[in-house]
């Protein structure tokens, strides 16, 4: 069989990517898969998978999924609102640029610095907490708020989830043409009808896709949560971290199983996303 | 009273005045073109009629109802956009049905109307397709069907054909005109293509730099252009500056040559007035004629099929164009030949001597028939 010139060129282009995927995606994943079904001595076992079904691990997955889902949904809603507000000629270009730049920075602001920033403002002795209490008589912590809790964690995650949503959804929002709004108005539709019948269906796949991305983003996050709450909030990533860190809980093979469980959850997200895209492709591309 | 009255429309975007003073009266069922170069304010006029832009001044009255302060969705206007602007999430049928749905029309009635519209544009087979699965010409037909499905009082078309290739453009423009005629709908059609405007319209509004230069039937605008701009933008024209010989007379002077115009020329003796002569209205003679004769030297000749176009230099250094057709085209003078141009008095068309500003002040006849 002859190999065409174009074929060689394609191979040269795709080659590095294939190598990268092999080294950093396929090998670790298969390693994970194998490790999840072995004990410390390399003997095949179902023990690790069984370990996933213990109450503490199930609880960890539950909390992780709840925190990720809630921060993804709220972040997506808020980010979408911002992106929609930035659309069109009503907002000056300067403000638009400023918001996008801030979003770029904030969406990458995570880990220890973010945790510290939140502790310093909304922690038990944080600036905002103190000001609210001494100037306005509002005692956040007495009213049930605690930064070092699931609610606090969701709140903190929103700090990068919302700007990430703005960045991810902006291109799709900009794809909503002014002409469409005018055509709808010409045909007698109110702005609400236009939103409901045109904008919502057009943006839905992108919005849900972006929300899934936000979910995965929060689901895999560990540094922010660990720095903020230590191990007081029981997340999968924190549990996983404990297995491979080498303290009392040390059990690398349970770690493999935990990681495998996370891969399954994110994998399901991806499948959902791909199905969604295939559905919207026919009309929009 | 006219079906559509647009009076004194003006639109300023900050320091940029896109439309200076636009007035128009259209009868029911009339097809009117706004013709002018890019940036002259055609789209802005259309958008003010549609209600997408708020006029800085002026009124829009449709069928006796002043709609100037009404939002677009209450105006019952159909518009076809240059970009088609079809809803990508809806099928062809969905797009056509959209206006009927939001109006709360019953399912049966919508289905009937959609079917009728698909028949009108000849796309019965493609009702289930999405816009992205259609050619440009098909998309624009759907956009037209969507606009007329709501039985609008006025149909606005903003360069609907300019994104299409030349062949489709010509066939689709006839189709658009046919549908407009069949529905008896009043239409305002924006174009920068003079041939399109002349071929389709009952009347043409020629615009330049935000001003209406002239409003008239295609023949009026072509045969009796009112300004140098109209004369040169609609077709080709030679513009000759001439000096008035006698008050209220027909005789003027271009250099040493005495020219007789078709109608009396108003103005003071000695004043310079612009005249237009079409290239095809000029004949060539070997010898100087008795009247309306201008000496010239042929610069070059171009074979254009039906005509041969000569570029000549008039005495006094003004370039001019002469079209020779018929038998004469077989034997045109070569470059360098001395010739005499000749034309009938009716072909010497007097032009407005004033610019836009003067007309704005109300000194000229203007293009419109405002109340
Ligand atoms: N929204 C706007 N803001 C500022 N200037 C505008 C706007 N819309 C149009 N213009 C200006 O108004 C003039 C007329 O534009 P337009 O009506 O689009 O012309 P045409 O349709 O004849 O090409 C142009 O100089 C254009 O730049
Ligand atoms: Mg335009």
mmCIF file with all atom_site columns, N, CA and C in Angstrom, chain A residues 180 282-285, chain B residues 84-95 126-136 138-140 142 146:
data_model
loop_
_atom_site.group_PDB
_atom_site.id
_atom_site.type_symbol
_atom_site.label_atom_id
_atom_site.label_alt_id
_atom_site.label_comp_id
_atom_site.label_asym_id
_atom_site.label_entity_id
_atom_site.label_seq_id
_atom_site.pdbx_PDB_ins_code
_atom_site.Cartn_x
_atom_site.Cartn_y
_atom_site.Cartn_z
_atom_site.occupancy
_atom_site.B_iso_or_equiv
_atom_site.pdbx_formal_charge
_atom_site.auth_seq_id
_atom_site.auth_comp_id
_atom_site.auth_asym_id
_atom_site.auth_atom_id
_atom_site.pdbx_PDB_model_num
ATOM 1  N N  . UNK A 1 180 ? -30.950 38.727 14.722 1.00 0.00 ? 180 UNK A N  1
ATOM 2  C CA . UNK A 1 180 ? -31.987 37.785 15.167 1.00 0.00 ? 180 UNK A CA 1
ATOM 3  C C  . UNK A 1 180 ? -32.980 38.504 16.074 1.00 0.00 ? 180 UNK A C  1
ATOM 4  N N  . UNK A 1 282 ? -26.311 19.746 14.145 1.00 0.00 ? 282 UNK A N  1
ATOM 5  C CA . UNK A 1 282 ? -27.030 19.770 12.891 1.00 0.00 ? 282 UNK A CA 1
ATOM 6  C C  . UNK A 1 282 ? -27.568 21.176 12.590 1.00 0.00 ? 282 UNK A C  1
ATOM 7  N N  . UNK A 1 283 ? -28.007 21.867 13.637 1.00 0.00 ? 283 UNK A N  1
ATOM 8  C CA . UNK A 1 283 ? -28.624 23.158 13.364 1.00 0.00 ? 283 UNK A CA 1
ATOM 9  C C  . UNK A 1 283 ? -27.617 24.291 13.347 1.00 0.00 ? 283 UNK A C  1
ATOM 10 N N  . UNK A 1 284 ? -26.579 24.179 14.150 1.00 0.00 ? 284 UNK A N  1
ATOM 11 C CA . UNK A 1 284 ? -25.764 25.371 14.370 1.00 0.00 ? 284 UNK A CA 1
ATOM 12 C C  . UNK A 1 284 ? -24.445 25.385 13.622 1.00 0.00 ? 284 UNK A C  1
ATOM 13 N N  . UNK A 1 285 ? -24.029 24.261 13.059 1.00 0.00 ? 285 UNK A N  1
ATOM 14 C CA . UNK A 1 285 ? -22.749 24.307 12.358 1.00 0.00 ? 285 UNK A CA 1
ATOM 15 C C  . UNK A 1 285 ? -22.889 23.946 10.901 1.00 0.00 ? 285 UNK A C  1
ATOM 16 N N  . UNK B 2 84  ? -29.782 37.695 5.955  1.00 0.00 ? 84  UNK B N  1
ATOM 17 C CA . UNK B 2 84  ? -30.868 36.705 6.079  1.00 0.00 ? 84  UNK B CA 1
ATOM 18 C C  . UNK B 2 84  ? -31.451 36.694 7.486  1.00 0.00 ? 84  UNK B C  1
ATOM 19 N N  . UNK B 2 85  ? -30.562 36.589 8.518  1.00 0.00 ? 85  UNK B N  1
ATOM 20 C CA . UNK B 2 85  ? -31.021 36.620 9.916  1.00 0.00 ? 85  UNK B CA 1
ATOM 21 C C  . UNK B 2 85  ? -32.081 35.574 10.209 1.00 0.00 ? 85  UNK B C  1
ATOM 22 N N  . UNK B 2 86  ? -31.933 34.392 9.634  1.00 0.00 ? 86  UNK B N  1
ATOM 23 C CA . UNK B 2 86  ? -32.854 33.308 9.974  1.00 0.00 ? 86  UNK B CA 1
ATOM 24 C C  . UNK B 2 86  ? -32.489 32.757 11.347 1.00 0.00 ? 86  UNK B C  1
ATOM 25 N N  . UNK B 2 87  ? -33.484 32.239 12.064 1.00 0.00 ? 87  UNK B N  1
ATOM 26 C CA . UNK B 2 87  ? -33.219 31.660 13.378 1.00 0.00 ? 87  UNK B CA 1
ATOM 27 C C  . UNK B 2 87  ? -32.602 30.275 13.189 1.00 0.00 ? 87  UNK B C  1
ATOM 28 N N  . UNK B 2 88  ? -31.380 30.054 13.671 1.00 0.00 ? 88  UNK B N  1
ATOM 29 C CA . UNK B 2 88  ? -30.674 28.811 13.341 1.00 0.00 ? 88  UNK B CA 1
ATOM 30 C C  . UNK B 2 88  ? -31.256 27.588 14.041 1.00 0.00 ? 88  UNK B C  1
ATOM 31 N N  . UNK B 2 89  ? -31.996 27.812 15.126 1.00 0.00 ? 89  UNK B N  1
ATOM 32 C CA . UNK B 2 89  ? -32.519 26.681 15.895 1.00 0.00 ? 89  UNK B CA 1
ATOM 33 C C  . UNK B 2 89  ? -33.882 26.225 15.380 1.00 0.00 ? 89  UNK B C  1
ATOM 34 N N  . UNK B 2 90  ? -34.398 26.928 14.378 1.00 0.00 ? 90  UNK B N  1
ATOM 35 C CA . UNK B 2 90  ? -35.702 26.554 13.840 1.00 0.00 ? 90  UNK B CA 1
ATOM 36 C C  . UNK B 2 90  ? -35.563 26.092 12.393 1.00 0.00 ? 90  UNK B C  1
ATOM 37 N N  . UNK B 2 91  ? -36.421 25.165 11.992 1.00 0.00 ? 91  UNK B N  1
ATOM 38 C CA . UNK B 2 91  ? -36.432 24.717 10.597 1.00 0.00 ? 91  UNK B CA 1
ATOM 39 C C  . UNK B 2 91  ? -37.010 25.818 9.728  1.00 0.00 ? 91  UNK B C  1
ATOM 40 N N  . UNK B 2 92  ? -37.014 25.564 8.436  1.00 0.00 ? 92  UNK B N  1
ATOM 41 C CA . UNK B 2 92  ? -37.624 26.500 7.498  1.00 0.00 ? 92  UNK B CA 1
ATOM 42 C C  . UNK B 2 92  ? -39.069 26.777 7.922  1.00 0.00 ? 92  UNK B C  1
ATOM 43 N N  . UNK B 2 93  ? -39.802 25.705 8.189  1.00 0.00 ? 93  UNK B N  1
ATOM 44 C CA . UNK B 2 93  ? -41.191 25.882 8.623  1.00 0.00 ? 93  UNK B CA 1
ATOM 45 C C  . UNK B 2 93  ? -41.265 26.658 9.933  1.00 0.00 ? 93  UNK B C  1
ATOM 46 N N  . UNK B 2 94  ? -40.375 26.324 10.860 1.00 0.00 ? 94  UNK B N  1
ATOM 47 C CA . UNK B 2 94  ? -40.351 27.003 12.161 1.00 0.00 ? 94  UNK B CA 1
ATOM 48 C C  . UNK B 2 94  ? -40.090 28.485 12.003 1.00 0.00 ? 94  UNK B C  1
ATOM 49 N N  . UNK B 2 95  ? -39.178 28.832 11.104 1.00 0.00 ? 95  UNK B N  1
ATOM 50 C CA . UNK B 2 95  ? -38.874 30.231 10.862 1.00 0.00 ? 95  UNK B CA 1
ATOM 51 C C  . UNK B 2 95  ? -40.093 30.961 10.306 1.00 0.00 ? 95  UNK B C  1
ATOM 52 N N  . UNK B 2 126 ? -38.508 21.595 1.223  1.00 0.00 ? 126 UNK B N  1
ATOM 53 C CA . UNK B 2 126 ? -37.419 21.845 2.166  1.00 0.00 ? 126 UNK B CA 1
ATOM 54 C C  . UNK B 2 126 ? -37.891 22.366 3.521  1.00 0.00 ? 126 UNK B C  1
ATOM 55 N N  . UNK B 2 127 ? -39.179 22.209 3.800  1.00 0.00 ? 127 UNK B N  1
ATOM 56 C CA . UNK B 2 127 ? -39.732 22.767 5.033  1.00 0.00 ? 127 UNK B CA 1
ATOM 57 C C  . UNK B 2 127 ? -39.065 22.256 6.295  1.00 0.00 ? 127 UNK B C  1
ATOM 58 N N  . UNK B 2 128 ? -38.518 21.040 6.260  1.00 0.00 ? 128 UNK B N  1
ATOM 59 C CA . UNK B 2 128 ? -37.936 20.446 7.456  1.00 0.00 ? 128 UNK B CA 1
ATOM 60 C C  . UNK B 2 128 ? -36.460 20.729 7.632  1.00 0.00 ? 128 UNK B C  1
ATOM 61 N N  . UNK B 2 129 ? -35.864 21.458 6.677  1.00 0.00 ? 129 UNK B N  1
ATOM 62 C CA . UNK B 2 129 ? -34.425 21.722 6.780  1.00 0.00 ? 129 UNK B CA 1
ATOM 63 C C  . UNK B 2 129 ? -34.139 22.858 7.739  1.00 0.00 ? 129 UNK B C  1
ATOM 64 N N  . UNK B 2 130 ? -32.905 22.849 8.252  1.00 0.00 ? 130 UNK B N  1
ATOM 65 C CA . UNK B 2 130 ? -32.437 23.977 9.049  1.00 0.00 ? 130 UNK B CA 1
ATOM 66 C C  . UNK B 2 130 ? -31.738 24.977 8.129  1.00 0.00 ? 130 UNK B C  1
ATOM 67 N N  . UNK B 2 131 ? -31.728 26.257 8.514  1.00 0.00 ? 131 UNK B N  1
ATOM 68 C CA . UNK B 2 131 ? -31.153 27.281 7.636  1.00 0.00 ? 131 UNK B CA 1
ATOM 69 C C  . UNK B 2 131 ? -29.749 26.938 7.132  1.00 0.00 ? 131 UNK B C  1
ATOM 70 N N  . UNK B 2 132 ? -28.916 26.357 8.013  1.00 0.00 ? 132 UNK B N  1
ATOM 71 C CA . UNK B 2 132 ? -27.549 26.055 7.619  1.00 0.00 ? 132 UNK B CA 1
ATOM 72 C C  . UNK B 2 132 ? -27.484 25.016 6.498  1.00 0.00 ? 132 UNK B C  1
ATOM 73 N N  . UNK B 2 133 ? -28.592 24.341 6.259  1.00 0.00 ? 133 UNK B N  1
ATOM 74 C CA . UNK B 2 133 ? -28.592 23.307 5.222  1.00 0.00 ? 133 UNK B CA 1
ATOM 75 C C  . UNK B 2 133 ? -29.114 23.836 3.887  1.00 0.00 ? 133 UNK B C  1
ATOM 76 N N  . UNK B 2 134 ? -29.248 25.168 3.790  1.00 0.00 ? 134 UNK B N  1
ATOM 77 C CA . UNK B 2 134 ? -29.785 25.778 2.574  1.00 0.00 ? 134 UNK B CA 1
ATOM 78 C C  . UNK B 2 134 ? -28.724 26.651 1.909  1.00 0.00 ? 134 UNK B C  1
ATOM 79 N N  . UNK B 2 135 ? -28.879 26.867 0.593  1.00 0.00 ? 135 UNK B N  1
ATOM 80 C CA . UNK B 2 135 ? -28.001 27.805 -0.106 1.00 0.00 ? 135 UNK B CA 1
ATOM 81 C C  . UNK B 2 135 ? -28.409 29.231 0.261  1.00 0.00 ? 135 UNK B C  1
ATOM 82 N N  . UNK B 2 136 ? -27.544 30.185 -0.079 1.00 0.00 ? 136 UNK B N  1
ATOM 83 C CA . UNK B 2 136 ? -27.835 31.585 0.217  1.00 0.00 ? 136 UNK B CA 1
ATOM 84 C C  . UNK B 2 136 ? -29.149 32.038 -0.393 1.00 0.00 ? 136 UNK B C  1
ATOM 85 N N  . UNK B 2 138 ? -31.716 30.222 -1.247 1.00 0.00 ? 138 UNK B N  1
ATOM 86 C CA . UNK B 2 138 ? -32.845 29.575 -0.563 1.00 0.00 ? 138 UNK B CA 1
ATOM 87 C C  . UNK B 2 138 ? -33.096 30.233 0.791  1.00 0.00 ? 138 UNK B C  1
ATOM 88 N N  . UNK B 2 139 ? -32.007 30.548 1.505  1.00 0.00 ? 139 UNK B N  1
ATOM 89 C CA . UNK B 2 139 ? -32.171 31.195 2.810  1.00 0.00 ? 139 UNK B CA 1
ATOM 90 C C  . UNK B 2 139 ? -32.884 32.530 2.654  1.00 0.00 ? 139 UNK B C  1
ATOM 91 N N  . UNK B 2 140 ? -32.497 33.284 1.612  1.00 0.00 ? 140 UNK B N  1
ATOM 92 C CA . UNK B 2 140 ? -33.114 34.598 1.450  1.00 0.00 ? 140 UNK B CA 1
ATOM 93 C C  . UNK B 2 140 ? -34.591 34.449 1.079  1.00 0.00 ? 140 UNK B C  1
ATOM 94 N N  . UNK B 2 142 ? -36.511 32.069 2.193  1.00 0.00 ? 142 UNK B N  1
ATOM 95 C CA . UNK B 2 142 ? -37.178 31.747 3.456  1.00 0.00 ? 142 UNK B CA 1
ATOM 96 C C  . UNK B 2 142 ? -37.362 33.031 4.270  1.00 0.00 ? 142 UNK B C  1
ATOM 97 N N  . UNK B 2 146 ? -40.831 34.374 5.600  1.00 0.00 ? 146 UNK B N  1
ATOM 98 C CA . UNK B 2 146 ? -41.040 34.641 7.018  1.00 0.00 ? 146 UNK B CA 1
ATOM 99 C C  . UNK B 2 146 ? -41.566 36.064 7.219  1.00 0.00 ? 146 UNK B C  1
#
